[in-house]
Coordinates of C-alpha atoms and ligand atoms in Angstrom, one line a residue:
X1 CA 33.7 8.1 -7.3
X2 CA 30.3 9.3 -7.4
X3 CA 29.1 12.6 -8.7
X4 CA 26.4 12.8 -6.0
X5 CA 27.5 15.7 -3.6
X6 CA 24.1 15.8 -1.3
X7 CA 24.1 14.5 2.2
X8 CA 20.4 12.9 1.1
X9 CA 21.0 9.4 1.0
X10 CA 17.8 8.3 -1.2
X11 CA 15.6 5.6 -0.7
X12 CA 15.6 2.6 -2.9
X13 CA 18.4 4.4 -4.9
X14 CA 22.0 3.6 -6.1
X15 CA 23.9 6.7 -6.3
X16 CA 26.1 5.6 -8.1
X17 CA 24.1 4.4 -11.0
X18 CA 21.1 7.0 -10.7
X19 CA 21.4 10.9 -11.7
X20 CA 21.2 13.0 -8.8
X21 CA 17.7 13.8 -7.7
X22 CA 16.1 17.1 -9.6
X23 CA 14.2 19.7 -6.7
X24 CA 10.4 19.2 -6.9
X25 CA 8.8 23.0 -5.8
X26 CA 5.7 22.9 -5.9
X27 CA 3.2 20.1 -6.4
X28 CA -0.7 20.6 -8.0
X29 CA -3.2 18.0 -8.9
X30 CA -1.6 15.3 -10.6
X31 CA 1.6 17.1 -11.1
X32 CA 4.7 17.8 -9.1
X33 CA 7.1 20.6 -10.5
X34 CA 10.9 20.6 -10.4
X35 CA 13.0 23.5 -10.0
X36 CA 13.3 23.5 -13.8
X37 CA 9.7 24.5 -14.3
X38 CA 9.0 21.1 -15.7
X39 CA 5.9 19.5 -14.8
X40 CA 6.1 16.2 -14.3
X41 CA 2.9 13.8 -14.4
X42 CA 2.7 11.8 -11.3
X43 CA 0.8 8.3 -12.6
X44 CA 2.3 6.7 -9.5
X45 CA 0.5 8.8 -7.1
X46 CA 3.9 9.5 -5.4
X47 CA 4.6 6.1 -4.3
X48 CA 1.0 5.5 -4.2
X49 CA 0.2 7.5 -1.1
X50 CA -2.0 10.4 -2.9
X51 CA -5.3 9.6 -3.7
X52 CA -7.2 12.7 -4.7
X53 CA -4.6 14.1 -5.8
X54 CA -1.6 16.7 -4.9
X55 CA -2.4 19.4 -2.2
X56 CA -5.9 18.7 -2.3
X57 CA -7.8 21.8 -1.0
X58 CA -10.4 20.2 1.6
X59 CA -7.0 18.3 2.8
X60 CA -5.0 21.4 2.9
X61 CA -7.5 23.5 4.2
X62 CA -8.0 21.0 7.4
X63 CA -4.6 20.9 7.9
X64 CA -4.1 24.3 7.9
X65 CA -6.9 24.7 10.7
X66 CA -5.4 22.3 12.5
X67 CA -2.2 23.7 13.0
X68 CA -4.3 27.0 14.7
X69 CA -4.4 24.4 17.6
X70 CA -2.0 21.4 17.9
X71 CA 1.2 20.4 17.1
X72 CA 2.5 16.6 18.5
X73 CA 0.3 15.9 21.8
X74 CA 1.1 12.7 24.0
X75 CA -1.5 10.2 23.5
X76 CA -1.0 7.9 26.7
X77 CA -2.9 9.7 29.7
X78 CA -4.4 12.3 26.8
X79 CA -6.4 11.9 23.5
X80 CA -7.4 15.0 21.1
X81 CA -10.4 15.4 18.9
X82 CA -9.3 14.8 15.6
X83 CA -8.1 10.9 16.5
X84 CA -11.6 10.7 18.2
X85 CA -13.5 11.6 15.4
X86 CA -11.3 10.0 13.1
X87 CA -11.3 6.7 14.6
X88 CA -15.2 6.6 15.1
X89 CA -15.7 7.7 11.4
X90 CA -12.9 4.8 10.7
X91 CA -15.1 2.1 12.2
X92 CA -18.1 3.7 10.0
X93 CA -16.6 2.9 6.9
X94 CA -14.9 0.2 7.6
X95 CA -16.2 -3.7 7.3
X96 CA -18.9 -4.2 10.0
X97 CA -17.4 -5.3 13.1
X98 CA -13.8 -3.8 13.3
X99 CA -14.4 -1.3 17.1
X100 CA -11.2 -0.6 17.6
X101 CA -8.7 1.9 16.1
X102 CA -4.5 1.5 17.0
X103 CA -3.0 4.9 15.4
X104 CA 1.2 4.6 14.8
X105 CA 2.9 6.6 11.5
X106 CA 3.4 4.7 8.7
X107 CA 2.9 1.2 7.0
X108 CA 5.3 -0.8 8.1
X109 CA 4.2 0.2 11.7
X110 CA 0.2 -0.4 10.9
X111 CA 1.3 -4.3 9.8
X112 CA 4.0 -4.2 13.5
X113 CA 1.2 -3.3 15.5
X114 CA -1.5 -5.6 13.5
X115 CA 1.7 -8.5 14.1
X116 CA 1.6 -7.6 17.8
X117 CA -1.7 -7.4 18.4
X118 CA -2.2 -11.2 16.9
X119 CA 0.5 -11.9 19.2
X120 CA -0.2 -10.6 22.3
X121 CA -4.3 -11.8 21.7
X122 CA -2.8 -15.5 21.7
X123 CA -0.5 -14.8 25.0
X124 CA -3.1 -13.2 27.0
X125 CA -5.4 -15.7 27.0
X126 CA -2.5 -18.3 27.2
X127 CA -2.6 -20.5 23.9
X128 CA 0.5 -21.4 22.6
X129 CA 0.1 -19.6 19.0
X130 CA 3.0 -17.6 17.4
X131 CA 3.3 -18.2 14.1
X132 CA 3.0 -16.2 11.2
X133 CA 1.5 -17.4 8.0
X134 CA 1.9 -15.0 4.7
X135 CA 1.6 -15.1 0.8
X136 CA 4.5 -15.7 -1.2
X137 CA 5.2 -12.9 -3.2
X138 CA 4.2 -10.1 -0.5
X139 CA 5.3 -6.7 0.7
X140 CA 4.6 -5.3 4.0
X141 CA 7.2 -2.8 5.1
X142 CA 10.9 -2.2 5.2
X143 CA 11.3 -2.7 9.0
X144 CA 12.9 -6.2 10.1
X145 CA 9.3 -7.2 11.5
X146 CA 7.6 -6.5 8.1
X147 CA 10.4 -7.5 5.9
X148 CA 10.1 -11.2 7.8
X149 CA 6.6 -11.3 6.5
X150 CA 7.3 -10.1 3.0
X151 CA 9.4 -11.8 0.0
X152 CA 13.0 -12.6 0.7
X153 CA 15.4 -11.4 -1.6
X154 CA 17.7 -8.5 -3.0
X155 CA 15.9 -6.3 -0.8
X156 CA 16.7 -7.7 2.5
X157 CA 19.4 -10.5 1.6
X158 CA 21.7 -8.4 4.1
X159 CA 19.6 -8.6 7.0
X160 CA 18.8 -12.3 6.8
X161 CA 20.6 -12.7 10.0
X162 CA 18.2 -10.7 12.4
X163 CA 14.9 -12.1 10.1
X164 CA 12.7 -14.7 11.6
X165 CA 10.8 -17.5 10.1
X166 CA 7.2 -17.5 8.4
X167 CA 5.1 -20.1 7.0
X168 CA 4.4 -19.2 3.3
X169 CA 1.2 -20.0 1.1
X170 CA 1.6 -20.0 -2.4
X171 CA 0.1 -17.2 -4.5
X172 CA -3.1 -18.0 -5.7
X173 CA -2.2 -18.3 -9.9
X174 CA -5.2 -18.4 -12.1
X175 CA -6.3 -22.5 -11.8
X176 CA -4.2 -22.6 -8.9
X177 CA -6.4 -21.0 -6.5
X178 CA -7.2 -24.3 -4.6
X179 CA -3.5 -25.1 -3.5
X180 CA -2.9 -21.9 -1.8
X181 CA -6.5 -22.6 -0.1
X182 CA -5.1 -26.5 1.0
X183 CA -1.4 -25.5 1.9
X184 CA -3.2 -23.2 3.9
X185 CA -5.4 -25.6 5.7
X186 CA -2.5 -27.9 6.1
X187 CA -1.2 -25.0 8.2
X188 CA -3.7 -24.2 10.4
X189 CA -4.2 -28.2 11.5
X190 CA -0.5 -27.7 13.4
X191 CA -2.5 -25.7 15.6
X192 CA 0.5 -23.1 16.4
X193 CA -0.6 -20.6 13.7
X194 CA -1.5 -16.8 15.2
X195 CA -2.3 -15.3 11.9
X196 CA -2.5 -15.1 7.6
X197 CA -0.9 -11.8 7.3
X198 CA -2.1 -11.2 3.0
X199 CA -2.6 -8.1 0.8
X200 CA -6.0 -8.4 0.1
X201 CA -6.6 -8.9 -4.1
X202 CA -3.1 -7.1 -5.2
X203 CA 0.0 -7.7 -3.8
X204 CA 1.3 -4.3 -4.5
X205 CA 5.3 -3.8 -4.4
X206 CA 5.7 -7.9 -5.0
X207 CA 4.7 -6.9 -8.9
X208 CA 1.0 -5.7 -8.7
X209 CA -0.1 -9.6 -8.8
X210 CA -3.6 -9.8 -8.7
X211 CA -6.0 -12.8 -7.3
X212 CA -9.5 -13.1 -7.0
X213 CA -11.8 -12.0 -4.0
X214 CA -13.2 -15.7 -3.7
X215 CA -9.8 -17.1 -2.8
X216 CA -9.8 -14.2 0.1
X217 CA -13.1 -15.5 1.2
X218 CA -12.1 -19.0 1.2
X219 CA -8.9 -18.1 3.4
X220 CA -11.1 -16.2 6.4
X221 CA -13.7 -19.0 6.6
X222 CA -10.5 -21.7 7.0
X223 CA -8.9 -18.9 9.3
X224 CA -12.1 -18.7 11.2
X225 CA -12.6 -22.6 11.3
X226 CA -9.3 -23.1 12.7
X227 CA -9.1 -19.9 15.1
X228 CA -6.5 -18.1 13.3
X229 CA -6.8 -14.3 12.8
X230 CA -6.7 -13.2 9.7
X231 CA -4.7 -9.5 8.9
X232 CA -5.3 -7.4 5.9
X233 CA -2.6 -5.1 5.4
X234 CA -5.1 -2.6 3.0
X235 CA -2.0 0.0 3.1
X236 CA -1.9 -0.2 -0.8
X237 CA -4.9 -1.4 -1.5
X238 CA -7.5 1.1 0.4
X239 CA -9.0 4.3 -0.3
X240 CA -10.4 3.6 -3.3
X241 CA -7.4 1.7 -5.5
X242 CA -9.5 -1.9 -6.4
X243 CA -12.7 0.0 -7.4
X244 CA -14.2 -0.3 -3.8
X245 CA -13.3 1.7 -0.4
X246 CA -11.3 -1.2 0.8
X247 CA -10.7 -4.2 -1.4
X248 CA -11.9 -6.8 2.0
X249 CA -14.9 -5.5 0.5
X250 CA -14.9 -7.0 -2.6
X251 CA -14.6 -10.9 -0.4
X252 CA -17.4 -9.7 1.8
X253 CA -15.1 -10.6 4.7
X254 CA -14.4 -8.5 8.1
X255 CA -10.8 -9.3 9.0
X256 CA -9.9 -9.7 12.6
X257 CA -7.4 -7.1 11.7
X258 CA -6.9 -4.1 9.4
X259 CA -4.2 -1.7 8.4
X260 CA -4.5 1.0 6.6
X261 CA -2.0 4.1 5.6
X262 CA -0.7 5.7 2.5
X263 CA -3.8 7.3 1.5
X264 CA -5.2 7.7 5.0
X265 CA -5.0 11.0 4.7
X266 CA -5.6 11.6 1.1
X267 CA -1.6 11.6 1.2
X268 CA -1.0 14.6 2.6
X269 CA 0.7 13.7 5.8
X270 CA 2.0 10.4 7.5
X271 CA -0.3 8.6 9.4
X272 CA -1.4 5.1 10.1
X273 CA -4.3 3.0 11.9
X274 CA -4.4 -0.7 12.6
X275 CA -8.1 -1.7 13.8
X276 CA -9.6 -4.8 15.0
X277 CA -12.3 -6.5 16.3
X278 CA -13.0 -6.5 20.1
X279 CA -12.3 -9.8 21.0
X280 CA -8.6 -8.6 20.2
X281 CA -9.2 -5.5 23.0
X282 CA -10.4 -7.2 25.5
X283 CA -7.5 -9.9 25.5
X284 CA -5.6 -7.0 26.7
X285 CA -8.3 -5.4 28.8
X286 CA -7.2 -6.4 32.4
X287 CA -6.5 -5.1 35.6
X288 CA -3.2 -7.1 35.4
X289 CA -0.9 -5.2 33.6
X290 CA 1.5 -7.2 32.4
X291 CA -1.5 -7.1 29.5
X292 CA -0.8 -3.8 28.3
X293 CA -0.6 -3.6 24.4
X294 CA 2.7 -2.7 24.7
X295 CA 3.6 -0.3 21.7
X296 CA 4.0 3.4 20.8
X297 CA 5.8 5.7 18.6
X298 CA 6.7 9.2 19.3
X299 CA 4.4 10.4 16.9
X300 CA 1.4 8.3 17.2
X301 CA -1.9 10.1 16.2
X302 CA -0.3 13.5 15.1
X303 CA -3.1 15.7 15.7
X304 CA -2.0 17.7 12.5
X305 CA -1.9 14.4 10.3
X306 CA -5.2 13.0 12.2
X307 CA -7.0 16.2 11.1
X308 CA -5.8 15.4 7.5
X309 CA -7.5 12.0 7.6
X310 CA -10.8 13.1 8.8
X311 CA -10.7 15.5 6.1
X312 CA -10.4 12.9 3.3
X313 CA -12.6 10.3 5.3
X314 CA -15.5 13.1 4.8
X315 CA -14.4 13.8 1.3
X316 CA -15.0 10.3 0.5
X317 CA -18.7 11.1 2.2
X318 CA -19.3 14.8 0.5
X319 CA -17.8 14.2 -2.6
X320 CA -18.3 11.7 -5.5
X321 CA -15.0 10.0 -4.6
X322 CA -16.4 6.9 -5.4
X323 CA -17.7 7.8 -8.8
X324 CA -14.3 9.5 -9.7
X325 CA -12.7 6.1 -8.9
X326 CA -14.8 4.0 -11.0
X327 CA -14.5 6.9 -14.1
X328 CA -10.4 6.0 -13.0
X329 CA -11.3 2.6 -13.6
X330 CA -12.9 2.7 -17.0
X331 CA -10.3 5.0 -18.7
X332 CA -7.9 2.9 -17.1
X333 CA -9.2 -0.1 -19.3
X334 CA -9.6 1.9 -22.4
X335 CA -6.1 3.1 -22.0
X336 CA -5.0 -0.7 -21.3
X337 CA -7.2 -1.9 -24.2
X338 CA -4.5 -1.1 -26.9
X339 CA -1.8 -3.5 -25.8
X340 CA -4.7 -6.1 -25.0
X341 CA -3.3 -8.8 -28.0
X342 CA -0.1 -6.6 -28.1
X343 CA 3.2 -9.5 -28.6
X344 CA 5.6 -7.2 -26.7
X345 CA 3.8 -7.4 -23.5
X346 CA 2.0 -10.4 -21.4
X347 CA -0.1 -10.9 -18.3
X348 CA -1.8 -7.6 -19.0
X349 CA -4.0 -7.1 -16.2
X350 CA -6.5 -4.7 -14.2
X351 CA -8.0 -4.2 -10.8
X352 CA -10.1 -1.0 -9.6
X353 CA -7.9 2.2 -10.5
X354 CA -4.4 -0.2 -10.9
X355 CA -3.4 -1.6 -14.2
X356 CA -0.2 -3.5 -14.9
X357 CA 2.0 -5.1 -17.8
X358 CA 5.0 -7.0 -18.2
X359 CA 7.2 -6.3 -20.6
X360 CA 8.3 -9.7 -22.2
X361 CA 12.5 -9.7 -21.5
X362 CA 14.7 -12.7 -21.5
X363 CA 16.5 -10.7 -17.7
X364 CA 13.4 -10.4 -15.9
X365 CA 13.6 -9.6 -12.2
X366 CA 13.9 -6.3 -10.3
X367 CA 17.6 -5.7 -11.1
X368 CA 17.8 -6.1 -14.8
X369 CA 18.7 -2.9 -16.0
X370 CA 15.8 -2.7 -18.0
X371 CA 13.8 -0.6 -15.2
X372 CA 16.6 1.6 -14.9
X373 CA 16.3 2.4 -18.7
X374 CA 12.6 2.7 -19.0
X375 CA 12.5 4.7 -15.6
X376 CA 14.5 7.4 -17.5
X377 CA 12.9 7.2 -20.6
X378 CA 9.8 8.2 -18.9
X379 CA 11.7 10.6 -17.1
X380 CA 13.0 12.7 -19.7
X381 CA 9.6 12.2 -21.0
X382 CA 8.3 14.7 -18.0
X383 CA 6.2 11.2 -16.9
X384 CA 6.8 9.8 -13.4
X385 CA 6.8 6.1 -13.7
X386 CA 8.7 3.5 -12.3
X387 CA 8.6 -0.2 -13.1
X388 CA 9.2 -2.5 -10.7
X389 CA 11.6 -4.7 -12.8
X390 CA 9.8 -5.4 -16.6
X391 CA 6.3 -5.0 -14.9
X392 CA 5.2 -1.3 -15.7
X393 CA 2.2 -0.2 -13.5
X394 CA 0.0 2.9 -13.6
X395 CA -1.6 4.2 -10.1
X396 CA -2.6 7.6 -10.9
X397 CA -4.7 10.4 -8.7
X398 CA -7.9 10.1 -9.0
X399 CA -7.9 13.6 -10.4
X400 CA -6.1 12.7 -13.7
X401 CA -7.6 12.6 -17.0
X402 CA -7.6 10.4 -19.8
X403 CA -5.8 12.9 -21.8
X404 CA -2.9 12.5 -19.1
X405 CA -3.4 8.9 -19.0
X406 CA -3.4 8.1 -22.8
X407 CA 0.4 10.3 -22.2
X408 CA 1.4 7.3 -20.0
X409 CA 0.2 4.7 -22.3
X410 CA 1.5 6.4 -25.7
X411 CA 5.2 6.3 -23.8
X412 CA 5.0 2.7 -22.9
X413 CA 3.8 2.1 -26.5
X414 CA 7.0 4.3 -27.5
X415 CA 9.7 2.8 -25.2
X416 CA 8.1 -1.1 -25.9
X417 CA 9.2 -0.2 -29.7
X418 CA 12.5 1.5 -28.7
X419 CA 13.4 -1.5 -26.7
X420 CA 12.4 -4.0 -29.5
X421 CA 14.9 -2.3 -31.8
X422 CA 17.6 -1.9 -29.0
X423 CA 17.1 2.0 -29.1
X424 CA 16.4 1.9 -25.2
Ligands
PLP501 C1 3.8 0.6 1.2 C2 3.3 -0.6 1.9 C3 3.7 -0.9 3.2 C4 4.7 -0.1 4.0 O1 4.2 1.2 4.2 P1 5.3 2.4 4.6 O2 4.5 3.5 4.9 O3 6.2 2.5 3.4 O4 6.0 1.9 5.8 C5 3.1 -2.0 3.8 N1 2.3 -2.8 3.1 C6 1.9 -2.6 1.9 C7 0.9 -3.5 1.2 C8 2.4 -1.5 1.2 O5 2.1 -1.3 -0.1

C-alpha cells in the first residue's frame, strides 16, 4: 500500500516509489520555497517554462492589470487587445515571413494545431499529402496526436493502440549529419509527405541531444524543393534557451510553421501560439466553409495569460534579456568546464543557456533507478534537478548566478563520486 494520502495524482510520478510531494509557498527569482522554509534552487526553470525567472515583476505587474479587465472571453465572433497586440508583436520578432498567429494553451496543442494546419493546407487545395515525417529521438507533447510524432517507448507503450504511424529520420549524430539529410530526401520523393515536424537544434525531453544549425538548413531547402512544410516546434527551445530568440534563427531558416509556449509568457501563465506563413491562411480562406480551420480550446487566447506574454515579449525589447542570456551562456561553460576531460561523465555538451552530461552507467535509459537516486540527492540537497535517466541537464532562469550555478555543478561533482563508490 502506498503512503500517499492526497487525491493529487502527479505527473510523470510513481507513488509508490517517490516521497510524497513537499508544499511549495511562495516562489522568488530562481527559487521556489516549500512549506518547510526551505529554498529550493530551481536550475530547471520549473520544467523549463520560466525564463526570467519566478514571479517576475514586469510579468506580474501585467497580469495583475489585466485582471482589472478580463477574465476568459470567447474568441470566435470576438477578439480582445492583448491577443492583438500580442500576435502583431509575435510576427515582429519572429523569422521574417510568419503573418499569422493560432493561439491554443499549451505545447502539445501549439504542435496539434501546427499538425492540423499542415493537414488541412494539403486538403484544401486537394493534394493527396498526409504524412508526417519527424526526428527519431523527439518530444512533442503528451497528447495521442503529439505522442505519435515523438519517440515510442515506456512513456506511451500503453497507448500504442490509438497511435498512428510516422515516417522517422534519423538524428543527425556528429559525422552522420548527411544520412538524416538523404533518408529525408528519400522521403519526400514518395510525394505523400505533408510535413518534417523537428525540434529545432536540441531535442529537449528525448535527452537534450543537440545537432547543428546547418543540418536544419539543409532539411528546409529539401522540404522546400519537394513542397513539404516544414514545422518547428520552438516550445523548448524559444525565448532565449540556444543563445538566440528562437533557435530557427541560428539556420537562418523561416519555417512554414512555428510553435511556441513554455516561456511565452515568461512562464507565468499557460499559453500557446502556433504561426505560419500565409500561404497556410489562405488555403483555408474561402467562402466555402467546409474550409474552416476547424480547432479551438476553451481557453484559447486567455486574455489574462495573453497580457502575460506581451509583457515578456516587451521585456525582451526594454530589457537586456538578450545580454542576460548570453552572460547565462558563458557561466554556463565555465561551470561545464570542470568535467570537460572528467572519466565519470561523456558527451558533455552545450547549446545557448542548456548544458547537459551523461553520467557513464552500465543501466542507462530513463528507468534505471539511477535518476531516482540522483533526483533525491539533489533534493535533499535543497537543488531542483531532475535527470532524465543518466543524462543530468541544467536550464536555469536567466536570473541565476554563477554562485547558484557553481551549487549545481559542485553537487553533480559530489553525487558522480558518491555514485563511483556505491554511496548513492
Ligand atoms: C514541453 C514540450 C512540449 C509539450 O508542451 P506542454 O505544454 O507540456 O504540452 C512540446 N514540445 C516540446 C519540444 C517540449 O519541450
Amino acid at each position: 500500500m502506498t503512503r500517499y494520502s492526497s487525491p493529487v495524482w502527479h505527473p510523470f510520478t510513481q507513488h509508490m516509489l517517490e516521497p510524497v510531494t513537499k508544499k511549495i509557498i511562495h516562489t522568488e527569482g530562481a527559487y521556489l520555497i516549500d512549506e518547510d522554509g526551505r529554498k529550493i534552487l530551481d536550475l530547471i526553470s520549473s520544467w523549463w517554462v520560466i525564463t526570467h525567472g519566478h514571479r517576475y515583476p514586469a510579468v506580474m505587474q501585467a497580469i495583475r492589470q489585466a485582471t482589472e479587465h478580463y477574465d476568459q472571453i470567447i474568441f470566435a465572433d470576438y477578439s480582445h487587445e492583448p491577443a492583438e497586440q500580442l500576435a502583431q508583436e509575435l510576427i515582429h520578432i519572429a523569422p521574417q515571413g510568419l503573418a499569422h498567429v493560432f493561439y491554443s494553451d499549451s505545447g502539445s496543442t501549439s504542435v496539434e494545431v501546427g499538425l492540423k494546419m499542415a493537414l488541412g493546407y494539403f486538403h484544401n487545395r486537394g493534394e493527396k499529402r498526409s504524412k508526417v515525417a519527424v526526428m527519431a529521438g523527439s518530444y512533442h507533447g503528451d497528447t495521442i496526436g503529439t505522442m505519435s510524432a515523438g519517440e515510442r517507448g515506456v512513456f506511451n507503450a500503453a497507448y500504442g493502440a490509438l497511435l498512428y504511424d510516422v515516417a522517422t529520420i534519423p538524428f543527425p549524430a556528429e559525422g552522420r549529419e548527411q544520412q538524416t539529410l538523404d533518408v529525408f530526401e528519400q522521403l519526400c520523393r514518395h510525394g505523400d509527405l505533408a510535413a518534417l515536424l523537428v525540434e529545432p537544434l536540441v531535442l529537449g525531453a528525448g535527452g537534450m541531444k543537440i545537432y547543428p544549425a546547418y543540418v536544419l538548413r539543409q532539411l528546409k531547402s529539401i522540404a522546400e524543393a519537394y513542397g513539404v512544410l516544414l514545422i518547428c516546434d520552438e516550445v523548448m527551445t524559444g525565448w532565449g534557451r540556444t543563445g538566440t530568440l528562437f533557435a530557427s534563427e541560428q539556420a537562418g531558416i523561416t519555417p512554414d510553421i512555428l510553435c511556441l509556449s513554455k516561456g511565452i509568457t515568461g512562464g507565468a501563465l499557460p499559453l500557446a501560439a502556433t504561426l505560419c506563413v500565409p500561404k497556410i491562411f489562405e488555403a483555408h480562406l474561402s467562402t466555402d466553409r467546409s474550409r474552416t480551420f476547424y480547432h479551438s480550446s476553451s481557453y484559447t487566447a486567455n486574455p489574462i495569460a495573453c497580457a502575460a506574454g506581451l509583457a515578456n515579449v516587451q521585456l525582451w525589447r526594454n530589457e537586456p534579456v538578450l545580454q542576460r542570456v548570453h552572460n547565462v551562456q558563458a557561466m554556463q561553460s565555465r561551470g561545464l568546464a570542470r568535467f570537460k576531460d572528467d572519466p565519470r561523465f561523456e558527451n558533455i555538451r552545450q547549446c545557448g543557456t542548456i548544458t547537459a552530461l551523461d553520467f557513464k552507467t552500465q543501466s542507462g535509459g530513463y528507468l534505471s533507478d539511477i535518476a531516482l537516486r540522483l533526483k533525491a540527492f539533489f533534493r535533499a540537497h535543497n537543488v531542483l534537478l531532475r535527470p532524465l535517466g543518466n543524462v543530468l541537464y541544467l536550464m536555469p532562469p536567466y536570473c541565476v548566478t554563477e554562485q547558484e550555478l557553481q551549487q549545481g555543478y559542485q553537487l553533480i561533482d559530489e553525487a558522480a563520486t558518491l555514485l563511483q563508490c556505491g554511496k548513492l
